[in-house]
Amino acid sequence: MSIALLSDPHGNSPALRAVLDNIHQHGCERLFVLGDVINGIDPQGCLDLLKGWPDAAFVYGSAEAYTLTPNLEALPRPDDPMNVALVQLIRWYQAHITPADLAWMQTWPERYNAEGIFMVHDSPLGRFYPETWRDPNLPDEYQEWFYHPWGIHDHLKENELDELFHWMAAQNFTHVFCGHTHVPVIYARENRVICNVGSAGMPLDGDTRPCWAEWQPETPGPAGLTFHRVEYDLQRTLNLIDADPTFNNQDSPAQRKAVRKMYATAIHWRAHIHEFTTD
Ligand SMILES: [Fe+2]
């Protein structure tokens, strides 16, 4: 039996389609989706692709949490530049997703927790120690909006890993699966495994091919996990971005060019923005 896990397609439907075709070819029996499905040029296309999978299980990501925040009109600190930009972006996603699918996303849970497995979009550390980030002055419905979580990346410190593996042992989890950082990585101690499954639409590890993870639960430890990188038509994604000037992920010509270059290099757009700011 093998299980497919993917995260962070980020609205990149050509990449997600190629990933799902590849998962299908590998004959995986289950699919887990770890969030940040919608935050890119084709949110509805990505939702439509995933809806076709029987028995897929989802957890929400930062983008879904932000998009589903109620009463954006009453958001605390509305003049904060980050909030102004994020609200604009969220309005764009809301306008490009059907009401039925916004309601569907509302049913996605924060975490999946069963049979020794724990899945969450970002990192169990933040989720299990909410006192480190929850703001007692904010109403409950805005807590996620102001939570900009850390994740499982490829340079975790030894003390962070100690804490994670200690928590896994105490909870009797053998596997933790996350996304969020867009960098595939596996940490293992004995047969306990922490796996970031990478990004199925916006890789940020210098390899432009989207990524998914195949898990064979009968094989304990890290040997049960394989990352797959999938070729896709990157130009189709760039064409989608070029064709829709209303896509609000880029609020300046410089940022638009930097975002295009991010897809073409798999390096975050902030690393490219300085090349274009003289425009
Ligand atoms: Fe993401």
PDB file of C-alpha atoms and ligand atoms in Angstrom:
ATOM      1  CA  MET A   1       0.000   0.000   0.000  1.00  0.00           C
ATOM      2  CA  SER A   2       1.263   3.489  -0.682  1.00  0.00           C
ATOM      3  CA  ILE A   3      -0.021   6.904   0.300  1.00  0.00           C
ATOM      4  CA  ALA A   4       0.540  10.209  -1.500  1.00  0.00           C
ATOM      5  CA  LEU A   5       1.097  13.452   0.376  1.00  0.00           C
ATOM      6  CA  LEU A   6       1.256  16.871  -1.214  1.00  0.00           C
ATOM      7  CA  SER A   7       1.213  20.449   0.011  1.00  0.00           C
ATOM      8  CA  ASP A   8       1.351  24.046  -1.187  1.00  0.00           C
ATOM      9  CA  PRO A   9       0.229  23.816  -4.806  1.00  0.00           C
ATOM     10  CA  HIS A  10      -0.353  27.595  -4.506  1.00  0.00           C
ATOM     11  CA  GLY A  11      -2.862  27.921  -7.289  1.00  0.00           C
ATOM     12  CA  ASN A  12      -0.457  26.456  -9.841  1.00  0.00           C
ATOM     13  CA  SER A  13      -2.883  24.178 -11.655  1.00  0.00           C
ATOM     14  CA  PRO A  14      -0.505  23.045 -14.452  1.00  0.00           C
ATOM     15  CA  ALA A  15       1.961  21.855 -11.797  1.00  0.00           C
ATOM     16  CA  LEU A  16      -0.732  20.239  -9.649  1.00  0.00           C
ATOM     17  CA  ARG A  17      -2.180  18.422 -12.658  1.00  0.00           C
ATOM     18  CA  ALA A  18       1.257  16.945 -13.434  1.00  0.00           C
ATOM     19  CA  VAL A  19       1.721  15.937  -9.786  1.00  0.00           C
ATOM     20  CA  LEU A  20      -1.686  14.243  -9.613  1.00  0.00           C
ATOM     21  CA  ASP A  21      -1.008  12.390 -12.893  1.00  0.00           C
ATOM     22  CA  ASN A  22       2.254  11.166 -11.380  1.00  0.00           C
ATOM     23  CA  ILE A  23       0.530  10.093  -8.162  1.00  0.00           C
ATOM     24  CA  HIS A  24      -2.017   8.216 -10.247  1.00  0.00           C
ATOM     25  CA  GLN A  25       0.773   6.445 -12.163  1.00  0.00           C
ATOM     26  CA  HIS A  26       2.289   5.310  -8.859  1.00  0.00           C
ATOM     27  CA  GLY A  27      -1.024   3.718  -7.883  1.00  0.00           C
ATOM     28  CA  CYS A  28      -1.313   5.413  -4.487  1.00  0.00           C
ATOM     29  CA  GLU A  29      -4.377   4.398  -2.551  1.00  0.00           C
ATOM     30  CA  ARG A  30      -4.844   7.558  -0.506  1.00  0.00           C
ATOM     31  CA  LEU A  31      -4.091  11.247  -0.902  1.00  0.00           C
ATOM     32  CA  PHE A  32      -3.388  13.746   1.865  1.00  0.00           C
ATOM     33  CA  VAL A  33      -3.314  17.473   1.077  1.00  0.00           C
ATOM     34  CA  LEU A  34      -1.587  19.708   3.601  1.00  0.00           C
ATOM     35  CA  GLY A  35      -2.920  23.145   2.676  1.00  0.00           C
ATOM     36  CA  ASP A  36      -2.062  26.332   0.767  1.00  0.00           C
ATOM     37  CA  VAL A  37      -3.991  25.021  -2.212  1.00  0.00           C
ATOM     38  CA  ILE A  38      -5.460  28.322  -3.363  1.00  0.00           C
ATOM     39  CA  ASN A  39      -2.897  31.108  -3.065  1.00  0.00           C
ATOM     40  CA  GLY A  40      -1.836  31.607  -6.661  1.00  0.00           C
ATOM     41  CA  ILE A  41      -3.048  32.357 -10.144  1.00  0.00           C
ATOM     42  CA  ASP A  42      -5.626  29.525 -10.490  1.00  0.00           C
ATOM     43  CA  PRO A  43      -7.215  28.715  -7.121  1.00  0.00           C
ATOM     44  CA  GLN A  44     -10.419  27.299  -8.586  1.00  0.00           C
ATOM     45  CA  GLY A  45      -8.499  25.105 -11.032  1.00  0.00           C
ATOM     46  CA  CYS A  46      -6.565  23.554  -8.146  1.00  0.00           C
ATOM     47  CA  LEU A  47      -9.710  22.954  -6.103  1.00  0.00           C
ATOM     48  CA  ASP A  48     -11.380  21.344  -9.124  1.00  0.00           C
ATOM     49  CA  LEU A  49      -8.421  18.997  -9.645  1.00  0.00           C
ATOM     50  CA  LEU A  50      -8.422  17.901  -5.997  1.00  0.00           C
ATOM     51  CA  LYS A  51     -12.181  17.466  -5.803  1.00  0.00           C
ATOM     52  CA  GLY A  52     -11.859  14.645  -8.312  1.00  0.00           C
ATOM     53  CA  TRP A  53      -9.909  12.481  -5.875  1.00  0.00           C
ATOM     54  CA  PRO A  54     -11.989   9.999  -3.928  1.00  0.00           C
ATOM     55  CA  ASP A  55     -11.136   9.728  -0.268  1.00  0.00           C
ATOM     56  CA  ALA A  56      -8.623  12.619  -0.230  1.00  0.00           C
ATOM     57  CA  ALA A  57      -8.092  14.169   3.202  1.00  0.00           C
ATOM     58  CA  PHE A  58      -7.235  17.827   3.732  1.00  0.00           C
ATOM     59  CA  VAL A  59      -5.903  20.162   6.387  1.00  0.00           C
ATOM     60  CA  TYR A  60      -6.074  23.891   5.862  1.00  0.00           C
ATOM     61  CA  GLY A  61      -3.047  26.090   5.219  1.00  0.00           C
ATOM     62  CA  SER A  62      -2.307  29.721   5.975  1.00  0.00           C
ATOM     63  CA  ALA A  63      -4.005  30.833   2.740  1.00  0.00           C
ATOM     64  CA  GLU A  64      -7.220  28.974   3.478  1.00  0.00           C
ATOM     65  CA  ALA A  65      -7.259  30.311   7.049  1.00  0.00           C
ATOM     66  CA  TYR A  66      -6.785  33.906   5.857  1.00  0.00           C
ATOM     67  CA  THR A  67      -9.336  33.560   3.056  1.00  0.00           C
ATOM     68  CA  LEU A  68     -11.972  32.213   5.426  1.00  0.00           C
ATOM     69  CA  THR A  69     -11.427  34.860   8.118  1.00  0.00           C
ATOM     70  CA  PRO A  70     -14.874  36.294   8.839  1.00  0.00           C
ATOM     71  CA  ASN A  71     -15.604  40.033   8.813  1.00  0.00           C
ATOM     72  CA  LEU A  72     -12.463  41.300   7.139  1.00  0.00           C
ATOM     73  CA  GLU A  73     -14.112  44.736   7.365  1.00  0.00           C
ATOM     74  CA  ALA A  74     -13.628  44.629  11.117  1.00  0.00           C
ATOM     75  CA  LEU A  75     -10.058  43.339  11.046  1.00  0.00           C
ATOM     76  CA  PRO A  76      -7.968  44.797  13.889  1.00  0.00           C
ATOM     77  CA  ARG A  77      -5.089  47.028  12.772  1.00  0.00           C
ATOM     78  CA  PRO A  78      -6.544  47.481   9.230  1.00  0.00           C
ATOM     79  CA  ASP A  79      -3.998  50.173   8.284  1.00  0.00           C
ATOM     80  CA  ASP A  80      -0.989  47.950   8.835  1.00  0.00           C
ATOM     81  CA  PRO A  81       0.566  47.768   5.310  1.00  0.00           C
ATOM     82  CA  MET A  82       0.812  44.001   5.524  1.00  0.00           C
ATOM     83  CA  ASN A  83      -2.888  43.755   6.330  1.00  0.00           C
ATOM     84  CA  VAL A  84      -3.823  46.138   3.520  1.00  0.00           C
ATOM     85  CA  ALA A  85      -1.941  43.990   0.985  1.00  0.00           C
ATOM     86  CA  LEU A  86      -3.220  40.722   2.433  1.00  0.00           C
ATOM     87  CA  VAL A  87      -6.853  41.868   2.453  1.00  0.00           C
ATOM     88  CA  GLN A  88      -6.549  42.885  -1.198  1.00  0.00           C
ATOM     89  CA  LEU A  89      -5.127  39.477  -2.037  1.00  0.00           C
ATOM     90  CA  ILE A  90      -7.767  37.612  -0.043  1.00  0.00           C
ATOM     91  CA  ARG A  91     -10.539  39.531  -1.804  1.00  0.00           C
ATOM     92  CA  TRP A  92      -9.077  38.342  -5.104  1.00  0.00           C
ATOM     93  CA  TYR A  93      -9.117  34.709  -3.960  1.00  0.00           C
ATOM     94  CA  GLN A  94     -12.652  35.049  -2.624  1.00  0.00           C
ATOM     95  CA  ALA A  95     -13.766  36.415  -6.002  1.00  0.00           C
ATOM     96  CA  HIS A  96     -12.119  33.527  -7.875  1.00  0.00           C
ATOM     97  CA  ILE A  97     -13.503  30.607  -5.835  1.00  0.00           C
ATOM     98  CA  THR A  98     -17.093  29.399  -5.972  1.00  0.00           C
ATOM     99  CA  PRO A  99     -19.227  29.869  -2.830  1.00  0.00           C
ATOM    100  CA  ALA A 100     -19.643  26.082  -2.671  1.00  0.00           C
ATOM    101  CA  ASP A 101     -15.881  25.580  -2.585  1.00  0.00           C
ATOM    102  CA  LEU A 102     -15.356  28.352  -0.020  1.00  0.00           C
ATOM    103  CA  ALA A 103     -17.861  26.427   2.114  1.00  0.00           C
ATOM    104  CA  TRP A 104     -16.004  23.172   1.404  1.00  0.00           C
ATOM    105  CA  MET A 105     -12.699  24.688   2.525  1.00  0.00           C
ATOM    106  CA  GLN A 106     -14.397  25.698   5.752  1.00  0.00           C
ATOM    107  CA  THR A 107     -14.722  21.986   6.561  1.00  0.00           C
ATOM    108  CA  TRP A 108     -10.975  21.326   6.315  1.00  0.00           C
ATOM    109  CA  PRO A 109      -9.555  20.802   9.800  1.00  0.00           C
ATOM    110  CA  GLU A 110      -6.451  22.372  11.292  1.00  0.00           C
ATOM    111  CA  ARG A 111      -4.845  18.990  11.869  1.00  0.00           C
ATOM    112  CA  TYR A 112      -5.130  15.309  11.048  1.00  0.00           C
ATOM    113  CA  ASN A 113      -4.341  13.052  13.944  1.00  0.00           C
ATOM    114  CA  ALA A 114      -4.905   9.285  13.731  1.00  0.00           C
ATOM    115  CA  GLU A 115      -3.066   5.984  13.933  1.00  0.00           C
ATOM    116  CA  GLY A 116       0.254   7.414  15.021  1.00  0.00           C
ATOM    117  CA  ILE A 117       0.247  10.103  12.321  1.00  0.00           C
ATOM    118  CA  PHE A 118       0.065  13.849  12.827  1.00  0.00           C
ATOM    119  CA  MET A 119      -0.389  16.281   9.971  1.00  0.00           C
ATOM    120  CA  VAL A 120      -0.569  20.046  10.060  1.00  0.00           C
ATOM    121  CA  HIS A 121       0.243  22.685   7.453  1.00  0.00           C
ATOM    122  CA  ASP A 122       3.100  24.404   9.270  1.00  0.00           C
ATOM    123  CA  SER A 123       4.612  22.860  12.401  1.00  0.00           C
ATOM    124  CA  PRO A 124       3.295  21.008  15.433  1.00  0.00           C
ATOM    125  CA  LEU A 125       5.416  23.222  17.675  1.00  0.00           C
ATOM    126  CA  GLY A 126       3.309  26.324  17.138  1.00  0.00           C
ATOM    127  CA  ARG A 127       0.045  24.406  17.145  1.00  0.00           C
ATOM    128  CA  PHE A 128       0.746  22.706  20.440  1.00  0.00           C
ATOM    129  CA  TYR A 129       2.036  25.802  22.195  1.00  0.00           C
ATOM    130  CA  PRO A 130      -0.571  28.395  21.181  1.00  0.00           C
ATOM    131  CA  GLU A 131       0.345  30.492  24.207  1.00  0.00           C
ATOM    132  CA  THR A 132       3.522  31.412  22.289  1.00  0.00           C
ATOM    133  CA  TRP A 133       1.532  33.180  19.563  1.00  0.00           C
ATOM    134  CA  ARG A 134      -2.071  33.721  20.566  1.00  0.00           C
ATOM    135  CA  ASP A 135      -2.766  37.386  21.333  1.00  0.00           C
ATOM    136  CA  PRO A 136      -5.189  37.662  24.269  1.00  0.00           C
ATOM    137  CA  ASN A 137      -6.275  41.080  23.000  1.00  0.00           C
ATOM    138  CA  LEU A 138      -7.557  39.716  19.696  1.00  0.00           C
ATOM    139  CA  PRO A 139     -10.980  38.153  19.175  1.00  0.00           C
ATOM    140  CA  ASP A 140     -10.803  34.421  18.440  1.00  0.00           C
ATOM    141  CA  GLU A 141     -11.816  34.779  14.795  1.00  0.00           C
ATOM    142  CA  TYR A 142      -8.715  36.873  14.049  1.00  0.00           C
ATOM    143  CA  GLN A 143      -6.105  34.738  15.790  1.00  0.00           C
ATOM    144  CA  GLU A 144      -5.139  32.828  12.615  1.00  0.00           C
ATOM    145  CA  TRP A 145      -4.923  36.057  10.647  1.00  0.00           C
ATOM    146  CA  PHE A 146      -2.187  37.345  12.909  1.00  0.00           C
ATOM    147  CA  TYR A 147      -0.432  33.986  13.240  1.00  0.00           C
ATOM    148  CA  HIS A 148       2.553  33.874  10.893  1.00  0.00           C
ATOM    149  CA  PRO A 149       3.900  30.510  11.866  1.00  0.00           C
ATOM    150  CA  TRP A 150       7.290  28.965  11.593  1.00  0.00           C
ATOM    151  CA  GLY A 151       7.616  25.657   9.808  1.00  0.00           C
ATOM    152  CA  ILE A 152       9.676  22.514   9.369  1.00  0.00           C
ATOM    153  CA  HIS A 153      12.610  23.705   7.261  1.00  0.00           C
ATOM    154  CA  ASP A 154      15.971  22.208   6.399  1.00  0.00           C
ATOM    155  CA  HIS A 155      17.986  23.968   9.095  1.00  0.00           C
ATOM    156  CA  LEU A 156      16.127  23.165  12.320  1.00  0.00           C
ATOM    157  CA  LYS A 157      18.329  23.428  15.382  1.00  0.00           C
ATOM    158  CA  GLU A 158      19.141  20.414  17.515  1.00  0.00           C
ATOM    159  CA  ASN A 159      17.108  21.729  20.459  1.00  0.00           C
ATOM    160  CA  GLU A 160      14.058  22.215  18.193  1.00  0.00           C
ATOM    161  CA  LEU A 161      14.399  18.650  16.950  1.00  0.00           C
ATOM    162  CA  ASP A 162      14.808  17.402  20.530  1.00  0.00           C
ATOM    163  CA  GLU A 163      11.545  19.091  21.413  1.00  0.00           C
ATOM    164  CA  LEU A 164       9.711  17.735  18.375  1.00  0.00           C
ATOM    165  CA  PHE A 165      10.864  14.147  18.817  1.00  0.00           C
ATOM    166  CA  HIS A 166      10.209  14.275  22.555  1.00  0.00           C
ATOM    167  CA  TRP A 167       6.675  15.480  21.852  1.00  0.00           C
ATOM    168  CA  MET A 168       6.172  12.740  19.222  1.00  0.00           C
ATOM    169  CA  ALA A 169       7.286  10.045  21.678  1.00  0.00           C
ATOM    170  CA  ALA A 170       4.992  11.414  24.384  1.00  0.00           C
ATOM    171  CA  GLN A 171       2.045  11.461  21.950  1.00  0.00           C
ATOM    172  CA  ASN A 172       2.985   8.116  20.401  1.00  0.00           C
ATOM    173  CA  PHE A 173       3.277   9.543  16.900  1.00  0.00           C
ATOM    174  CA  THR A 174       5.588   7.744  14.475  1.00  0.00           C
ATOM    175  CA  HIS A 175       5.110  10.255  11.639  1.00  0.00           C
ATOM    176  CA  VAL A 176       4.642  14.018  11.385  1.00  0.00           C
ATOM    177  CA  PHE A 177       3.870  15.457   7.954  1.00  0.00           C
ATOM    178  CA  CYS A 178       3.950  19.194   7.150  1.00  0.00           C
ATOM    179  CA  GLY A 179       4.287  21.648   4.270  1.00  0.00           C
ATOM    180  CA  HIS A 180       4.493  25.449   4.443  1.00  0.00           C
ATOM    181  CA  THR A 181       8.225  26.048   3.829  1.00  0.00           C
ATOM    182  CA  HIS A 182       8.152  24.635   0.267  1.00  0.00           C
ATOM    183  CA  VAL A 183      11.370  22.727   0.959  1.00  0.00           C
ATOM    184  CA  PRO A 184      11.195  18.919   1.161  1.00  0.00           C
ATOM    185  CA  VAL A 185      13.108  17.531   4.108  1.00  0.00           C
ATOM    186  CA  ILE A 186      13.107  14.454   6.335  1.00  0.00           C
ATOM    187  CA  TYR A 187      14.327  14.234   9.923  1.00  0.00           C
ATOM    188  CA  ALA A 188      14.394  10.828  11.598  1.00  0.00           C
ATOM    189  CA  ARG A 189      15.323   9.381  14.944  1.00  0.00           C
ATOM    190  CA  GLU A 190      15.033   5.633  15.218  1.00  0.00           C
ATOM    191  CA  ASN A 191      11.691   4.965  13.551  1.00  0.00           C
ATOM    192  CA  ARG A 192      10.119   8.354  14.177  1.00  0.00           C
ATOM    193  CA  VAL A 193       9.969  10.588  11.133  1.00  0.00           C
ATOM    194  CA  ILE A 194       9.255  14.268  10.548  1.00  0.00           C
ATOM    195  CA  CYS A 195       8.671  14.969   6.862  1.00  0.00           C
ATOM    196  CA  ASN A 196       8.069  18.207   5.038  1.00  0.00           C
ATOM    197  CA  VAL A 197       6.549  17.080   1.750  1.00  0.00           C
ATOM    198  CA  GLY A 198       7.694  20.148  -0.232  1.00  0.00           C
ATOM    199  CA  SER A 199       5.521  22.111  -2.634  1.00  0.00           C
ATOM    200  CA  ALA A 200       3.360  20.764  -5.454  1.00  0.00           C
ATOM    201  CA  GLY A 201       3.249  24.136  -7.215  1.00  0.00           C
ATOM    202  CA  MET A 202       5.804  26.602  -5.875  1.00  0.00           C
ATOM    203  CA  PRO A 203       9.045  24.826  -4.913  1.00  0.00           C
ATOM    204  CA  LEU A 204      11.570  27.075  -3.183  1.00  0.00           C
ATOM    205  CA  ASP A 205      14.584  24.801  -2.980  1.00  0.00           C
ATOM    206  CA  GLY A 206      16.128  25.734  -6.315  1.00  0.00           C
ATOM    207  CA  ASP A 207      14.490  22.823  -8.179  1.00  0.00           C
ATOM    208  CA  THR A 208      11.585  24.096 -10.279  1.00  0.00           C
ATOM    209  CA  ARG A 209       9.892  20.696 -10.490  1.00  0.00           C
ATOM    210  CA  PRO A 210       6.941  20.353  -8.113  1.00  0.00           C
ATOM    211  CA  CYS A 211       7.282  17.757  -5.390  1.00  0.00           C
ATOM    212  CA  TRP A 212       5.159  15.168  -3.596  1.00  0.00           C
ATOM    213  CA  ALA A 213       5.942  12.438  -1.101  1.00  0.00           C
ATOM    214  CA  GLU A 214       5.111   8.754  -1.370  1.00  0.00           C
ATOM    215  CA  TRP A 215       4.790   6.892   1.905  1.00  0.00           C
ATOM    216  CA  GLN A 216       4.758   3.137   2.302  1.00  0.00           C
ATOM    217  CA  PRO A 217       3.531   2.634   5.863  1.00  0.00           C
ATOM    218  CA  GLU A 218       4.652  -1.012   6.010  1.00  0.00           C
ATOM    219  CA  THR A 219       8.259   0.200   5.811  1.00  0.00           C
ATOM    220  CA  PRO A 220       9.181   1.849   9.111  1.00  0.00           C
ATOM    221  CA  GLY A 221      11.342   4.945   9.442  1.00  0.00           C
ATOM    222  CA  PRO A 222      12.659   7.184   6.653  1.00  0.00           C
ATOM    223  CA  ALA A 223      13.079   4.237   4.250  1.00  0.00           C
ATOM    224  CA  GLY A 224       9.289   4.273   3.837  1.00  0.00           C
ATOM    225  CA  LEU A 225       9.341   7.731   2.248  1.00  0.00           C
ATOM    226  CA  THR A 226      10.266   8.819  -1.271  1.00  0.00           C
ATOM    227  CA  PHE A 227      10.131  12.325  -2.743  1.00  0.00           C
ATOM    228  CA  HIS A 228       9.070  12.539  -6.369  1.00  0.00           C
ATOM    229  CA  ARG A 229       9.875  15.559  -8.538  1.00  0.00           C
ATOM    230  CA  VAL A 230       7.671  16.007 -11.589  1.00  0.00           C
ATOM    231  CA  GLU A 231       8.291  17.825 -14.880  1.00  0.00           C
ATOM    232  CA  TYR A 232       5.537  20.204 -15.970  1.00  0.00           C
ATOM    233  CA  ASP A 233       4.906  22.998 -18.445  1.00  0.00           C
ATOM    234  CA  LEU A 234       6.172  25.998 -16.475  1.00  0.00           C
ATOM    235  CA  GLN A 235       5.449  28.302 -19.394  1.00  0.00           C
ATOM    236  CA  ARG A 236       1.720  27.579 -19.035  1.00  0.00           C
ATOM    237  CA  THR A 237       1.829  28.915 -15.484  1.00  0.00           C
ATOM    238  CA  LEU A 238       3.739  32.029 -16.558  1.00  0.00           C
ATOM    239  CA  ASN A 239       1.195  32.552 -19.336  1.00  0.00           C
ATOM    240  CA  LEU A 240      -1.666  32.354 -16.813  1.00  0.00           C
ATOM    241  CA  ILE A 241       0.040  35.007 -14.682  1.00  0.00           C
ATOM    242  CA  ASP A 242       0.686  37.239 -17.696  1.00  0.00           C
ATOM    243  CA  ALA A 243      -2.891  36.871 -18.916  1.00  0.00           C
ATOM    244  CA  ASP A 244      -4.541  38.184 -15.754  1.00  0.00           C
ATOM    245  CA  PRO A 245      -3.418  41.673 -14.707  1.00  0.00           C
ATOM    246  CA  THR A 246      -5.947  41.582 -11.879  1.00  0.00           C
ATOM    247  CA  PHE A 247      -4.005  38.843 -10.102  1.00  0.00           C
ATOM    248  CA  ASN A 248      -3.203  40.703  -6.953  1.00  0.00           C
ATOM    249  CA  ASN A 249      -0.225  38.789  -5.775  1.00  0.00           C
ATOM    250  CA  GLN A 250       1.892  41.388  -7.496  1.00  0.00           C
ATOM    251  CA  ASP A 251       1.194  44.972  -6.659  1.00  0.00           C
ATOM    252  CA  SER A 252       3.906  46.476  -8.847  1.00  0.00           C
ATOM    253  CA  PRO A 253       5.511  45.660 -12.207  1.00  0.00           C
ATOM    254  CA  ALA A 254       8.703  44.852 -10.328  1.00  0.00           C
ATOM    255  CA  GLN A 255       6.958  42.360  -8.094  1.00  0.00           C
ATOM    256  CA  ARG A 256       5.214  40.777 -11.070  1.00  0.00           C
ATOM    257  CA  LYS A 257       8.575  40.175 -12.722  1.00  0.00           C
ATOM    258  CA  ALA A 258      10.067  38.870  -9.487  1.00  0.00           C
ATOM    259  CA  VAL A 259       7.181  36.424  -9.047  1.00  0.00           C
ATOM    260  CA  ARG A 260       7.641  35.164 -12.608  1.00  0.00           C
ATOM    261  CA  LYS A 261      11.329  34.664 -11.915  1.00  0.00           C
ATOM    262  CA  MET A 262      10.504  32.827  -8.678  1.00  0.00           C
ATOM    263  CA  TYR A 263       8.615  30.172 -10.654  1.00  0.00           C
ATOM    264  CA  ALA A 264      11.438  30.002 -13.193  1.00  0.00           C
ATOM    265  CA  THR A 265      14.168  29.542 -10.544  1.00  0.00           C
ATOM    266  CA  ALA A 266      12.394  28.079  -7.476  1.00  0.00           C
ATOM    267  CA  ILE A 267      13.967  30.837  -5.377  1.00  0.00           C
ATOM    268  CA  HIS A 268      11.682  33.183  -3.415  1.00  0.00           C
ATOM    269  CA  TRP A 269      10.669  36.363  -5.276  1.00  0.00           C
ATOM    270  CA  ARG A 270      12.159  38.557  -2.544  1.00  0.00           C
ATOM    271  CA  ALA A 271      15.585  37.372  -3.700  1.00  0.00           C
ATOM    272  CA  HIS A 272      14.838  38.724  -7.207  1.00  0.00           C
ATOM    273  CA  ILE A 273      12.974  41.949  -6.503  1.00  0.00           C
ATOM    274  CA  HIS A 274      16.118  44.113  -6.484  1.00  0.00           C
ATOM    275  CA  GLU A 275      16.824  43.167 -10.115  1.00  0.00           C
ATOM    276  CA  PHE A 276      13.586  44.825 -11.181  1.00  0.00           C
ATOM    277  CA  THR A 277      13.069  47.795  -8.899  1.00  0.00           C
ATOM    278  CA  THR A 278      14.729  50.271 -11.266  1.00  0.00           C
ATOM    279  CA  ASP A 279      11.740  49.896 -13.670  1.00  0.00           C
TER     280      ASP A 279
HETATM  281 FE    FE B   1       2.670  27.923   1.114  1.00  0.00          FE
END
